[in-house]
PDB file of C-alpha atoms in Angstrom:
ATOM      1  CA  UNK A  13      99.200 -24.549  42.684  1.00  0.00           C
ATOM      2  CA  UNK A  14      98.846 -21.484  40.557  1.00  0.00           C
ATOM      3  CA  UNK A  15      98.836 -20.765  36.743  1.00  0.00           C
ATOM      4  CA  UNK A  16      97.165 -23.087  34.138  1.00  0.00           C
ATOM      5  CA  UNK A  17      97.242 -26.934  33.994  1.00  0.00           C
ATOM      6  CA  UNK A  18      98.165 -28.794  31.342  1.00  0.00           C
ATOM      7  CA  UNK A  19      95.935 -29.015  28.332  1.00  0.00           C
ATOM      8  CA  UNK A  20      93.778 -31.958  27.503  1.00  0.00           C
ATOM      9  CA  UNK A  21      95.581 -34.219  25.176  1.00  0.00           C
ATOM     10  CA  UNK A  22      93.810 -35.533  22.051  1.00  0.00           C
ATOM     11  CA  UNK A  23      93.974 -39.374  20.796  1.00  0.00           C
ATOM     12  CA  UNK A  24      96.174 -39.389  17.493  1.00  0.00           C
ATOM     13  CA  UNK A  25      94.600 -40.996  15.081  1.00  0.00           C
ATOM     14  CA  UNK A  26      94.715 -44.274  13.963  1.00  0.00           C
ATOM     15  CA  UNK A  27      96.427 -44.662  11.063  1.00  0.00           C
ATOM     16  CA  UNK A  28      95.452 -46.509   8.125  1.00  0.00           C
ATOM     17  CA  UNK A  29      97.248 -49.477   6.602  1.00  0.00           C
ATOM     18  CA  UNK A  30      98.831 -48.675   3.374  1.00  0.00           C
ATOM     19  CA  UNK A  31      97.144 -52.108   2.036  1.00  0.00           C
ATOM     20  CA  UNK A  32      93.923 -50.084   3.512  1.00  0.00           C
ATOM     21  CA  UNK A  33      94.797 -47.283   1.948  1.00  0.00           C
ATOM     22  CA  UNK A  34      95.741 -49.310  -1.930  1.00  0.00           C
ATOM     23  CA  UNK A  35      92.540 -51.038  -1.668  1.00  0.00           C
ATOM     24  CA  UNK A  36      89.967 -48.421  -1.089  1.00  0.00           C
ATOM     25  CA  UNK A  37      91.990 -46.425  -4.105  1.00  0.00           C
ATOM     26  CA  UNK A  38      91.275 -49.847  -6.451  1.00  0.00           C
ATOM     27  CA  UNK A  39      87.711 -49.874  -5.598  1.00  0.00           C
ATOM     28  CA  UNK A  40      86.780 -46.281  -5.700  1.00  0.00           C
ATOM     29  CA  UNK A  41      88.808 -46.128  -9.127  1.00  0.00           C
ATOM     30  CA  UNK A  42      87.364 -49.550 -10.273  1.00  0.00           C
ATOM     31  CA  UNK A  43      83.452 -48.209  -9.013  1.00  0.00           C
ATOM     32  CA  UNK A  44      84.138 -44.870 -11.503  1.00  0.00           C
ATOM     33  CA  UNK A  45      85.088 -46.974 -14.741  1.00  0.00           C
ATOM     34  CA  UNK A  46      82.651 -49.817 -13.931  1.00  0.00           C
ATOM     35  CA  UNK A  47      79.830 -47.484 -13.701  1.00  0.00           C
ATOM     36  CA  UNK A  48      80.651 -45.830 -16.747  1.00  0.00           C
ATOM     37  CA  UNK A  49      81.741 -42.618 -15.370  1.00  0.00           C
ATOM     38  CA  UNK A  50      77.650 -42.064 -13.901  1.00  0.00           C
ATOM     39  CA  UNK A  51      79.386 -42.903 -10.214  1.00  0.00           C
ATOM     40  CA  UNK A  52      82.324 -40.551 -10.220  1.00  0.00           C
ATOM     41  CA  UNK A  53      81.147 -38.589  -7.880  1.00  0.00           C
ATOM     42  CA  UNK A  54      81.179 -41.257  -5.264  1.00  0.00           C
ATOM     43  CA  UNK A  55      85.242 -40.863  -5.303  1.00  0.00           C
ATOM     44  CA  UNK A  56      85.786 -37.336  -5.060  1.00  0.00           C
ATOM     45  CA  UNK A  57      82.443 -37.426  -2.274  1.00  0.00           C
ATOM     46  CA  UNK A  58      85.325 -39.788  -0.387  1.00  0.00           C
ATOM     47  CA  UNK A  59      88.396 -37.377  -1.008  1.00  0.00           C
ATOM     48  CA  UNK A  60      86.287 -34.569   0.221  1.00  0.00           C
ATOM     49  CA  UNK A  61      85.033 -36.063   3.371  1.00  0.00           C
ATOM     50  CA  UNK A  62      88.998 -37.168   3.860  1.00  0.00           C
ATOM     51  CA  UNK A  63      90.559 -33.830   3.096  1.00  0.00           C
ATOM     52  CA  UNK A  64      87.816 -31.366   4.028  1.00  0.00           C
ATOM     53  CA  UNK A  65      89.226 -29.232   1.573  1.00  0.00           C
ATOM     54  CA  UNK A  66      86.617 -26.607  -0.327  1.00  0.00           C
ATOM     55  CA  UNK A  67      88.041 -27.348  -3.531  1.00  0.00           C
ATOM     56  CA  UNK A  68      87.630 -30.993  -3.155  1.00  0.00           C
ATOM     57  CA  UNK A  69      84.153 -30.183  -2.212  1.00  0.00           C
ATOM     58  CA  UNK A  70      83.223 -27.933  -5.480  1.00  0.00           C
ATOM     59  CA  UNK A  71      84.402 -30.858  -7.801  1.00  0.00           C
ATOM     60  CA  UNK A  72      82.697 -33.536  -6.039  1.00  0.00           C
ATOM     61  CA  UNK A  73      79.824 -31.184  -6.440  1.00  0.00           C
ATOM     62  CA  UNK A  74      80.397 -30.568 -10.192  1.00  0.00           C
ATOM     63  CA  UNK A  75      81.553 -34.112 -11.229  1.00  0.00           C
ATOM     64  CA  UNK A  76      77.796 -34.583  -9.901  1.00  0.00           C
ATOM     65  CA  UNK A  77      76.212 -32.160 -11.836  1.00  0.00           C
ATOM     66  CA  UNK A  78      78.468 -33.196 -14.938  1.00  0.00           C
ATOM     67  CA  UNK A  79      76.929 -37.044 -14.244  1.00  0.00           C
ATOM     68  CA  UNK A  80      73.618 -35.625 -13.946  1.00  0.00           C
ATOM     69  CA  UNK A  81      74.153 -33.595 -17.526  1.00  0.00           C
ATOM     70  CA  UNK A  82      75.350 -36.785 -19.371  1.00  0.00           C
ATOM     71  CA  UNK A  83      72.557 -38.695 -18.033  1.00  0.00           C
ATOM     72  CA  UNK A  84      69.919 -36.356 -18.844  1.00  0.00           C
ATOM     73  CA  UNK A  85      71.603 -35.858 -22.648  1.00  0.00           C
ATOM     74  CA  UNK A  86      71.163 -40.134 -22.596  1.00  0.00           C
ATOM     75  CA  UNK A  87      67.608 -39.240 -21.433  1.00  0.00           C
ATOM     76  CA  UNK A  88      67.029 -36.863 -24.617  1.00  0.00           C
ATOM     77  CA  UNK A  89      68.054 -39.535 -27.389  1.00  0.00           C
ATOM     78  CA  UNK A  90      65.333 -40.584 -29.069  1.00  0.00           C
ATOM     79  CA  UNK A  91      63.388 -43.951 -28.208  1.00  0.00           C
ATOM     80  CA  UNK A  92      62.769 -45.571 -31.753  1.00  0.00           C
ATOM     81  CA  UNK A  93      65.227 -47.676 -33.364  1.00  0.00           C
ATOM     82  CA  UNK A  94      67.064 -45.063 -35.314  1.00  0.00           C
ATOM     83  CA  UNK A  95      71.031 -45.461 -34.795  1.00  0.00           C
ATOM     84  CA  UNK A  96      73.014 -42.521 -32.674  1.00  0.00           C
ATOM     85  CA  UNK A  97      74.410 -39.743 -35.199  1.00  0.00           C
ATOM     86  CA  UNK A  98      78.103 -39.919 -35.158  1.00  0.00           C
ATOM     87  CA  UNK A  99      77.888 -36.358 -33.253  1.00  0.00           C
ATOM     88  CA  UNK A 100      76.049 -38.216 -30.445  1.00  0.00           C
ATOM     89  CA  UNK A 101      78.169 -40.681 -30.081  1.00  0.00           C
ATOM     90  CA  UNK A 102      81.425 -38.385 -29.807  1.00  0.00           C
ATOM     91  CA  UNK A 103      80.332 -35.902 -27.400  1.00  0.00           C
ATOM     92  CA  UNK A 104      78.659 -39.008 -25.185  1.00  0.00           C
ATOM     93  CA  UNK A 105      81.966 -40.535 -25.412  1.00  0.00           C
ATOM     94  CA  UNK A 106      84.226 -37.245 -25.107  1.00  0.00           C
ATOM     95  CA  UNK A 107      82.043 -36.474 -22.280  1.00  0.00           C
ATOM     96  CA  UNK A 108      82.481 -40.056 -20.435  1.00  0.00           C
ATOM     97  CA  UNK A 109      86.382 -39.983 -21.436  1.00  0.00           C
ATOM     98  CA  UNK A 110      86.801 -36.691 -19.735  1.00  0.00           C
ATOM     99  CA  UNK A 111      84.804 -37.022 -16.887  1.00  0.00           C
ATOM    100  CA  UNK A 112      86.146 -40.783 -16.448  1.00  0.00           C
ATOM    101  CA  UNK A 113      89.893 -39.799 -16.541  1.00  0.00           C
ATOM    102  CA  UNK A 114      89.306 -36.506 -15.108  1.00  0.00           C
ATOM    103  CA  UNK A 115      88.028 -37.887 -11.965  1.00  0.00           C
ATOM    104  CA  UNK A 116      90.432 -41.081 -11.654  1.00  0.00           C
ATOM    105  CA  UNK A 117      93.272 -38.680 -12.196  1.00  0.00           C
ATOM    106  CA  UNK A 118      92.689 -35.944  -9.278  1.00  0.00           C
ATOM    107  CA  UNK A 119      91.307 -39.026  -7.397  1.00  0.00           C
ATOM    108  CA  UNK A 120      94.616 -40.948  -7.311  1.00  0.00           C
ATOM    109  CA  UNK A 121      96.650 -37.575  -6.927  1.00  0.00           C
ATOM    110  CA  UNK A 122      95.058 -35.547  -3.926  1.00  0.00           C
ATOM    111  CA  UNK A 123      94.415 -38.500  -2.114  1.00  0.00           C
ATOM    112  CA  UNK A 124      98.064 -40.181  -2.590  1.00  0.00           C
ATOM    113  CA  UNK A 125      99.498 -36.275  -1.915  1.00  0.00           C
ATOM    114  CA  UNK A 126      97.364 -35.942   1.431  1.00  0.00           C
ATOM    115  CA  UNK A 127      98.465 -39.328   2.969  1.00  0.00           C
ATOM    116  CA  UNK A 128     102.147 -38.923   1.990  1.00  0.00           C
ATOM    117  CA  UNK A 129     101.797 -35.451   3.750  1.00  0.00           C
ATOM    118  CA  UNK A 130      99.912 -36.788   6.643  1.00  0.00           C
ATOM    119  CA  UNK A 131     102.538 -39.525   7.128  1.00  0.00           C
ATOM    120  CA  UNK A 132     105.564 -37.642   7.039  1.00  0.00           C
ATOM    121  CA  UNK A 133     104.450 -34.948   9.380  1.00  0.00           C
ATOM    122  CA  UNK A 134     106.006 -35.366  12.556  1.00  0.00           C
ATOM    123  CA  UNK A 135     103.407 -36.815  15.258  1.00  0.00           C
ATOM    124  CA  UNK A 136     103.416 -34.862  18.690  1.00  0.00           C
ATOM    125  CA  UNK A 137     103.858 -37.565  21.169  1.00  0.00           C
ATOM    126  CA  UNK A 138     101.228 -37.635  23.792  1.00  0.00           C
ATOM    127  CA  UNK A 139     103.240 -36.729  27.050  1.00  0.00           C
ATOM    128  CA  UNK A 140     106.036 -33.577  26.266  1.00  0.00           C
ATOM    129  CA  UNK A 141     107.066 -33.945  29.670  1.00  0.00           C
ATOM    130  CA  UNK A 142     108.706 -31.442  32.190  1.00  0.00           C
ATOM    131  CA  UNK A 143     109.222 -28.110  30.382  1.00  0.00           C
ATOM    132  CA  UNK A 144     111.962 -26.337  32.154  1.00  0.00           C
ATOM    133  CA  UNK A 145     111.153 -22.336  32.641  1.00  0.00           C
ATOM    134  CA  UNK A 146     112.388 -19.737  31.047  1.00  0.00           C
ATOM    135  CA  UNK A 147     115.006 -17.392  31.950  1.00  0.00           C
ATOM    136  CA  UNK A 148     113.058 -13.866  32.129  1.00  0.00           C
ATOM    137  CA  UNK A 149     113.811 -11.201  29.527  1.00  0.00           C
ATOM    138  CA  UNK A 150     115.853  -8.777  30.822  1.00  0.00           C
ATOM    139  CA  UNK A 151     114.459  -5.157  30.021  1.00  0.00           C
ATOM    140  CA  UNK A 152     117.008  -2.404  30.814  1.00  0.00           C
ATOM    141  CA  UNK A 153     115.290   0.673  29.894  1.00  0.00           C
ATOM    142  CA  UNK A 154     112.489   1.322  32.496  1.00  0.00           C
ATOM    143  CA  UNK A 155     111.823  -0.397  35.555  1.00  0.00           C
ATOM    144  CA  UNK A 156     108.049  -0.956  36.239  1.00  0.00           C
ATOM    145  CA  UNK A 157     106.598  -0.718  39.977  1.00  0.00           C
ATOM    146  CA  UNK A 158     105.844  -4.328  41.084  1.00  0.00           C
ATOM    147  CA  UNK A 159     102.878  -5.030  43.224  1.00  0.00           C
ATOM    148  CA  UNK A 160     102.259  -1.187  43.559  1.00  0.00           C
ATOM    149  CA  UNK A 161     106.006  -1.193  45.245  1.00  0.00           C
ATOM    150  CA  UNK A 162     107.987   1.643  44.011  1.00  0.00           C
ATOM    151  CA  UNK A 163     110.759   0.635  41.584  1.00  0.00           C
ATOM    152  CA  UNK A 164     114.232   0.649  43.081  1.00  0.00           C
ATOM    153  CA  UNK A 165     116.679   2.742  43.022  1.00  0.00           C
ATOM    154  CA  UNK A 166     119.240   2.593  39.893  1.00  0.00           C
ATOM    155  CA  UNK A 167     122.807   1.242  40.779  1.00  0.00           C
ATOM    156  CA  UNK A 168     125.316   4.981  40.557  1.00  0.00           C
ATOM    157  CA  UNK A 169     126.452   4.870  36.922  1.00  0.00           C
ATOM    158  CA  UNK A 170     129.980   5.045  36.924  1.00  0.00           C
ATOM    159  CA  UNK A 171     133.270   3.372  34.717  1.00  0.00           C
ATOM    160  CA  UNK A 172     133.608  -0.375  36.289  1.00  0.00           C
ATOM    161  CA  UNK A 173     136.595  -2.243  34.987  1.00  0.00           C
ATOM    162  CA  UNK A 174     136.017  -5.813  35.454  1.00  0.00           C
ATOM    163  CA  UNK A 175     138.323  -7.764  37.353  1.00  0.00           C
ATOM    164  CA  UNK A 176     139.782 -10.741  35.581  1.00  0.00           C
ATOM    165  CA  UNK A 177     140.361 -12.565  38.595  1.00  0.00           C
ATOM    166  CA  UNK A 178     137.052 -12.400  39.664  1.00  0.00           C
ATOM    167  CA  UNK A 179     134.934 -15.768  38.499  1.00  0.00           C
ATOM    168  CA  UNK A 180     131.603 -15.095  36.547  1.00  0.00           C
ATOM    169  CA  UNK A 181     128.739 -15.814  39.343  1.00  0.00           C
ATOM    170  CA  UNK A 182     126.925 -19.069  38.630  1.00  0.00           C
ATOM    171  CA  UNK A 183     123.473 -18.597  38.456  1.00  0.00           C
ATOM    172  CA  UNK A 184     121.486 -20.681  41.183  1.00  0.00           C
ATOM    173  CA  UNK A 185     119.262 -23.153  39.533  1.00  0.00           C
ATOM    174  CA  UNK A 186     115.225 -22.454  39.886  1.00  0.00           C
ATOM    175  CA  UNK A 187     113.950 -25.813  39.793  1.00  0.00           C
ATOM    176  CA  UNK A 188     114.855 -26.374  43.081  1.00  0.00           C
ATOM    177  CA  UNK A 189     113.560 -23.247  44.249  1.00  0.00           C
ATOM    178  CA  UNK A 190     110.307 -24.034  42.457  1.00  0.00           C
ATOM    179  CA  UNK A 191     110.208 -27.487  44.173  1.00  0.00           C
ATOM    180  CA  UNK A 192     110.285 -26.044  47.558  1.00  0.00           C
ATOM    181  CA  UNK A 193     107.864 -23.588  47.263  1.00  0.00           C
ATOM    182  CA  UNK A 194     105.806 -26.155  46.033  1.00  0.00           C
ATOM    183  CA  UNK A 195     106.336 -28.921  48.734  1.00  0.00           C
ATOM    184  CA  UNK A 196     105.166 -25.618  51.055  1.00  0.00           C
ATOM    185  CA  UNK A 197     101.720 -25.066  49.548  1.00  0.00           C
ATOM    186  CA  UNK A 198     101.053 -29.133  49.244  1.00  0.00           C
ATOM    187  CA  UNK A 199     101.830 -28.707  53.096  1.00  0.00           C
ATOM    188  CA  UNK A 200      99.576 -25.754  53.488  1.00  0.00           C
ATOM    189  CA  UNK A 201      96.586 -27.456  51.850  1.00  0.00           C
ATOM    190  CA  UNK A 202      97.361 -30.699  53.462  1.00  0.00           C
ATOM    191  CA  UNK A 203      96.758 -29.240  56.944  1.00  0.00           C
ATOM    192  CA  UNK A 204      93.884 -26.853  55.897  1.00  0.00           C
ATOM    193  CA  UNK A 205      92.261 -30.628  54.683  1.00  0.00           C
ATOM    194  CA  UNK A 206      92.650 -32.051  57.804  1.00  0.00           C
ATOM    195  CA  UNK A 207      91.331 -29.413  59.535  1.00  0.00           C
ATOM    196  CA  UNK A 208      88.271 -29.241  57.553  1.00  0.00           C
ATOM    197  CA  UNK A 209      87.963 -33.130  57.730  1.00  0.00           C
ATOM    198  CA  UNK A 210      88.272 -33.195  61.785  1.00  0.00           C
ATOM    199  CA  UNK A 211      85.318 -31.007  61.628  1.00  0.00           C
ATOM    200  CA  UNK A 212      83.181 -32.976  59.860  1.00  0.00           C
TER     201      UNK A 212
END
């Protein structure tokens, strides 16, 4: 009847299909090269929200601001007809490439590394059962007073030669113990409940 009860236990989560898993890689890869790199962000925004790591966070955050640079350096090319210098066209394309493969690359990587470490991790299973107790720690040095009692007195010191003959005690088992005392307190609030309900 005393002590604490056991904690709440949580739903484990619902695991995703690996097929799940493959496809949302496909199109989350296949949405960064279709869009020409300008939707990048929209993976790493995914692998953040999955891993809720900071670092995942800052890149998703950068690739956006990198998207937002390479649109705004298409924005400053000039409108008339004249062809794109050489030196435009690399650093657009350098700028795609990197951002492009950049993003696939740690994409495919963190996400495949956090599922295969999410899956291998042993699962807790939702009922541990009975947890036997624990044999007390035996402290030698200093006896401590128990419920303001004072401590008793120390067994006389003195040579003790075991006997050979003599079998090791076995120690009683507690459950049992525990199980009684038990049964005795479901009795005690058993009758204290019928008394209060014969008064009602």
């Amino acid at each position: 009847m005393h002590g604490y009860g056991h904690p709440p236990q949580q739903q484990p989560k619902r695991r995703l299909s690996s097929a799940t898993l493959t496809t949302l890689r496909v199109l989350f890869v296949a949405l960064t090269l279709m869009s020409c790199g300008f939707l990048s962000w929209a993976a790493l925004l995914r692998l953040a929200t999955v891993t809720r790591k900071g670092l995942d966070w800052t890149l998703m955050a950068a690739a956006l601001a990198l998207n937002a640079g390479m649109f705004a350096y298409v924005l400053s090319w000039p409108d008339n007809d004249e062809p794109l210098t050489d030196t435009q066209g690399v650093i657009f394309f350098a700028w795609l490439l990197c951002t492009v493969a950049g993003t696939v690359a740690y994409y495919l990587y963190a996400e495949i590394r956090h599922y295969s470490r999410l899956y291998t991790l042993p699962v807790p299973s939702p009922y541990t059962g009975h947890v036997p107790p624990q044999a007390p720690a035996v402290t030698p040095a200093t006896p401590t007073p128990g419920y303001g009692y004072p401590p008793a007195p120390a067994p006389p010191a003195g040579p003790a030669a075991p006997s050979p003959a003599t079998p090791p005690p076995t120690p009683r088992s507690a459950p049992p113990q525990r199980l009684d005392q038990v049964r005795a307190e479901l009795d005690e609030l058993s009758d204290y409940l019928r008394k209060e309900g014969g008064n009602r």
